[in-house]
Amino acid sequence: MVLGGGGSTGNAWLIGVIAGLFEAGLDVTTADLTVGTSAGSTAAAQIATSTPAELLAATVDQAPQHRTGVVEPDRVRVPAGPMADHLERMRGIIAASDGVADFRRRMGAVALDAEAASDGSWSSRWRDVVAARLPGAKWPDRRMLLIAVDAHTGEPVVFDRHSGVDVIDAVAASTAGGGSPYSIGAGKYIDGGYRSNAENADLAAGHGRVLVLSPLRGRSLHPLEWGTHLASQVEDLRAHGSVVETIFPADDSEHMFGANAMNLSLRPPAARAGYDQGKALAARLTEFWHGPIA
């Protein structure tokens, strides 16, 4: 299962879809592998330690319960300007980049410059925020990959339970897209969505069945020629024998994502929209999840 990025509302939608599927009789939390990027990394860690019903209830109610992974209001995560301005800055960096590797290096340099101009406390504050969303620092006893990017080199980093960092640090690194990089020891990391695309579905290569939940509907600001779009990743997975299903937010809930992804007031409706989708898709996805692989 691949859980894509998409900000606070994207995290809520992911939880909703998984909860809707679960209530309808399909438990996708038992996947052999879960790939989490940015908001998807938070969801991956949450579903590994709490039931979908608990997570959905906490997200819809926005009650301050740590065990169920509520995303509480904070000013640490949100970019300095409106989300639209953040996206516009990214467009400028993409336009100046020679390719995705150059883009990652440039994004890392911007984050390091922001850290140098700050009081250096962001990582500590961000860790506290992430820790409040998770039940503990221990990795779950299942295969989970959480994606980040090295701010110094621009190289992708894939954290798992053998990486020597706790799951709180891995999630914090994967979600570090709001300005400064996240520090783990001497390492500095930025959001895993900068690796390739918000989903990083290519990391599920080799698995016979791949379910991709993409809050951003597979969209990317990258030029098509970079080959990083979800459609390209899905095409490659299928070419190598994987059966792939991609699930996007319904058209009537699209306004809750993208430029509105950090609007915390939209988390409950995003979760409910995901829940309704999960229930509606359960029959088809049950056949996909448990059916034969051609």
XYZ file of N, CA, C and O in Angstrom, residues 2-21 39-40 43 46 56 59-60 199 211-218 246-254 256-257 261 266-278 281 285:
252
model
N 0.540 2.203 -0.830
C 1.291 3.446 -0.954
C 0.397 4.592 -0.493
O -0.694 4.788 -1.033
N 0.850 5.344 0.502
C 0.097 6.466 1.055
C 0.818 7.760 0.684
O 1.908 8.047 1.184
N 0.206 8.532 -0.194
C 0.838 9.734 -0.706
C 0.724 10.930 0.221
O -0.067 10.946 1.164
N 1.521 11.956 -0.084
C 1.471 13.197 0.665
C 0.294 14.052 0.248
O -0.350 13.809 -0.770
N 0.046 15.086 1.029
C -1.068 15.977 0.712
C -1.462 16.868 1.858
O -2.604 17.308 1.937
N -0.529 17.130 2.775
C -0.813 18.057 3.863
C -1.770 17.498 4.903
O -2.057 16.303 4.953
N -2.274 18.397 5.724
C -3.139 18.005 6.833
C -4.450 17.391 6.350
O -4.920 16.384 6.886
N -5.054 17.987 5.324
C -6.304 17.430 4.812
C -6.052 16.097 4.112
O -6.899 15.194 4.154
N -4.892 15.969 3.474
C -4.549 14.704 2.835
C -4.423 13.585 3.844
O -4.899 12.467 3.618
N -3.796 13.874 4.979
C -3.689 12.885 6.049
C -5.073 12.452 6.524
O -5.349 11.262 6.715
N -5.972 13.414 6.695
C -7.330 13.106 7.158
C -8.071 12.238 6.137
O -8.784 11.290 6.505
N -7.915 12.563 4.855
C -8.576 11.779 3.802
C -8.060 10.347 3.778
O -8.843 9.399 3.647
N -6.752 10.171 3.904
C -6.179 8.826 3.941
C -6.781 8.004 5.071
O -7.176 6.840 4.880
N -6.847 8.604 6.248
C -7.438 7.916 7.397
C -8.892 7.558 7.111
O -9.352 6.452 7.416
N -9.630 8.491 6.504
C -11.028 8.245 6.197
C -11.217 7.090 5.232
O -12.079 6.220 5.444
N -10.437 7.054 4.152
C -10.557 5.973 3.175
C -10.285 4.622 3.834
O -11.050 3.652 3.667
N -9.210 4.540 4.593
C -8.838 3.281 5.236
C -9.905 2.851 6.237
O -10.247 1.666 6.330
N -10.485 3.826 6.966
C -11.543 3.509 7.923
C -12.814 3.046 7.215
O -13.500 2.120 7.680
N -13.156 3.685 6.091
C -14.329 3.270 5.340
C -14.185 1.859 4.792
O -15.121 1.046 4.854
N -13.011 1.551 4.258
C -12.743 0.198 3.786
C -12.840 -0.807 4.929
O -13.435 -1.886 4.785
N 2.590 13.542 4.504
C 1.383 13.236 5.265
C 1.074 11.753 5.265
O 0.502 11.217 6.225
N 1.459 11.066 4.192
C 1.268 9.631 4.131
C 2.147 8.872 5.105
O 1.794 7.770 5.545
N 0.257 8.964 8.355
C -0.840 7.999 8.297
C -0.324 6.570 8.409
O -0.937 5.734 9.084
N 0.429 5.902 11.959
C -0.798 5.897 12.752
C -1.579 4.603 12.590
O -2.030 4.001 13.569
N -10.299 7.562 12.765
C -11.361 8.339 12.122
C -12.111 9.177 13.151
O -12.349 10.379 12.939
N -10.058 12.111 14.263
C -9.872 13.105 13.211
C -11.140 13.917 12.987
O -11.092 15.143 12.815
N -12.272 13.256 12.986
C -13.541 13.953 12.783
C -13.868 14.848 13.961
O -14.331 15.981 13.815
N 3.804 10.541 -4.075
C 3.471 9.162 -3.751
C 4.687 8.242 -3.616
O 4.704 7.340 -2.785
N -1.782 -0.923 -4.021
C -2.878 0.031 -3.847
C -2.281 1.383 -3.518
O -1.538 1.529 -2.545
N -2.581 2.395 -4.345
C -2.046 3.747 -4.155
C -3.186 4.681 -3.760
O -4.168 4.815 -4.496
N -3.061 5.327 -2.611
C -4.011 6.348 -2.172
C -3.314 7.698 -2.300
O -2.340 7.977 -1.601
N -3.810 8.536 -3.210
C -3.133 9.791 -3.532
C -4.045 10.987 -3.273
O -4.911 11.303 -4.096
N -3.869 11.693 -2.142
C -4.678 12.884 -1.881
C -4.553 13.957 -2.963
O -5.495 14.711 -3.204
N -3.408 14.041 -3.614
C -3.177 15.061 -4.634
C -3.527 14.569 -6.032
O -3.181 15.215 -7.026
N -4.198 13.425 -6.116
C -4.711 12.894 -7.382
C -3.600 12.636 -8.407
O -3.809 12.719 -9.609
N -2.413 12.319 -7.907
C -1.309 12.002 -8.799
C -0.694 13.186 -9.506
O 0.172 13.028 -10.366
N -5.293 2.852 -8.224
C -5.050 4.193 -7.689
C -6.374 4.808 -7.253
O -7.361 4.763 -7.999
N -6.393 5.374 -6.050
C -7.598 5.997 -5.502
C -7.306 7.465 -5.238
O -6.332 7.802 -4.554
N -8.156 8.347 -5.792
C -8.020 9.785 -5.624
C -9.262 10.329 -4.928
O -10.334 9.709 -4.963
N -9.162 11.506 -4.304
C -10.364 12.140 -3.742
C -11.423 12.373 -4.819
O -11.102 12.633 -5.983
N -12.683 12.273 -4.431
C -13.789 12.511 -5.354
C -13.782 13.962 -5.823
O -13.274 14.858 -5.133
N -14.352 14.188 -6.989
C -14.355 15.528 -7.575
C -14.986 16.565 -6.651
O -14.524 17.711 -6.579
N -16.042 16.178 -5.924
C -16.741 17.165 -5.096
C -16.004 17.498 -3.805
O -16.434 18.363 -3.042
N -14.872 16.820 -3.541
C -14.070 17.157 -2.358
C -12.703 17.725 -2.739
O -11.875 17.993 -1.864
N -12.488 17.954 -4.013
C -11.174 18.389 -4.486
C -10.740 19.720 -3.877
O -9.544 19.980 -3.700
N -10.666 20.665 -0.996
C -10.063 20.535 0.330
C -8.577 20.212 0.279
O -7.923 20.121 1.313
N -8.030 20.050 -0.917
C -6.646 19.625 -1.050
C -5.850 20.662 -1.843
O -6.357 21.717 -2.171
N -4.480 22.482 1.591
C -4.042 21.278 2.299
C -3.678 21.512 3.753
O -3.714 20.578 4.555
N -10.562 21.981 7.620
C -11.062 21.075 6.595
C -10.722 19.611 6.881
O -11.126 18.722 6.123
N -10.009 19.348 7.960
C -9.666 17.953 8.282
C -10.911 17.079 8.516
O -11.001 15.982 7.934
N -11.860 17.511 9.340
C -13.023 16.635 9.536
C -13.794 16.331 8.252
O -14.082 15.155 7.986
N -14.123 17.344 7.422
C -14.831 16.992 6.186
C -13.985 16.155 5.233
O -14.514 15.312 4.505
N -12.667 16.355 5.232
C -11.801 15.529 4.384
C -11.835 14.076 4.841
O -11.878 13.146 4.016
N -11.823 13.873 6.153
C -11.893 12.511 6.681
C -13.232 11.861 6.351
O -13.289 10.681 5.969
N -14.306 12.629 6.484
C -15.628 12.070 6.170
C -15.748 11.741 4.675
O -16.334 10.721 4.301
N -15.185 12.613 3.824
C -15.211 12.354 2.387
C -14.441 11.075 2.063
O -14.884 10.251 1.247
N -13.296 10.898 2.699
C -12.522 9.682 2.491
C -13.259 8.446 2.972
O -13.254 7.402 2.311
N -13.905 8.574 4.120
C -14.677 7.454 4.679
C -15.788 7.031 3.723
O -15.971 5.828 3.453
N -16.519 7.994 3.192
C -17.593 7.671 2.249
C -17.036 6.977 1.007
O -17.636 6.028 0.489
N -15.875 7.454 0.535
C -15.256 6.816 -0.622
C -14.832 5.390 -0.313
O -15.034 4.471 -1.119
N -14.233 5.203 0.852
C -13.779 3.877 1.233
C -14.922 2.878 1.259
O -14.807 1.764 0.730
N -16.093 2.097 -2.307
C -15.141 1.357 -3.125
C -14.824 -0.032 -2.579
O -14.096 -0.805 -3.223
N -12.522 -2.967 -4.349
C -11.168 -3.125 -3.843
C -10.964 -4.455 -3.117
O -9.843 -4.965 -3.063
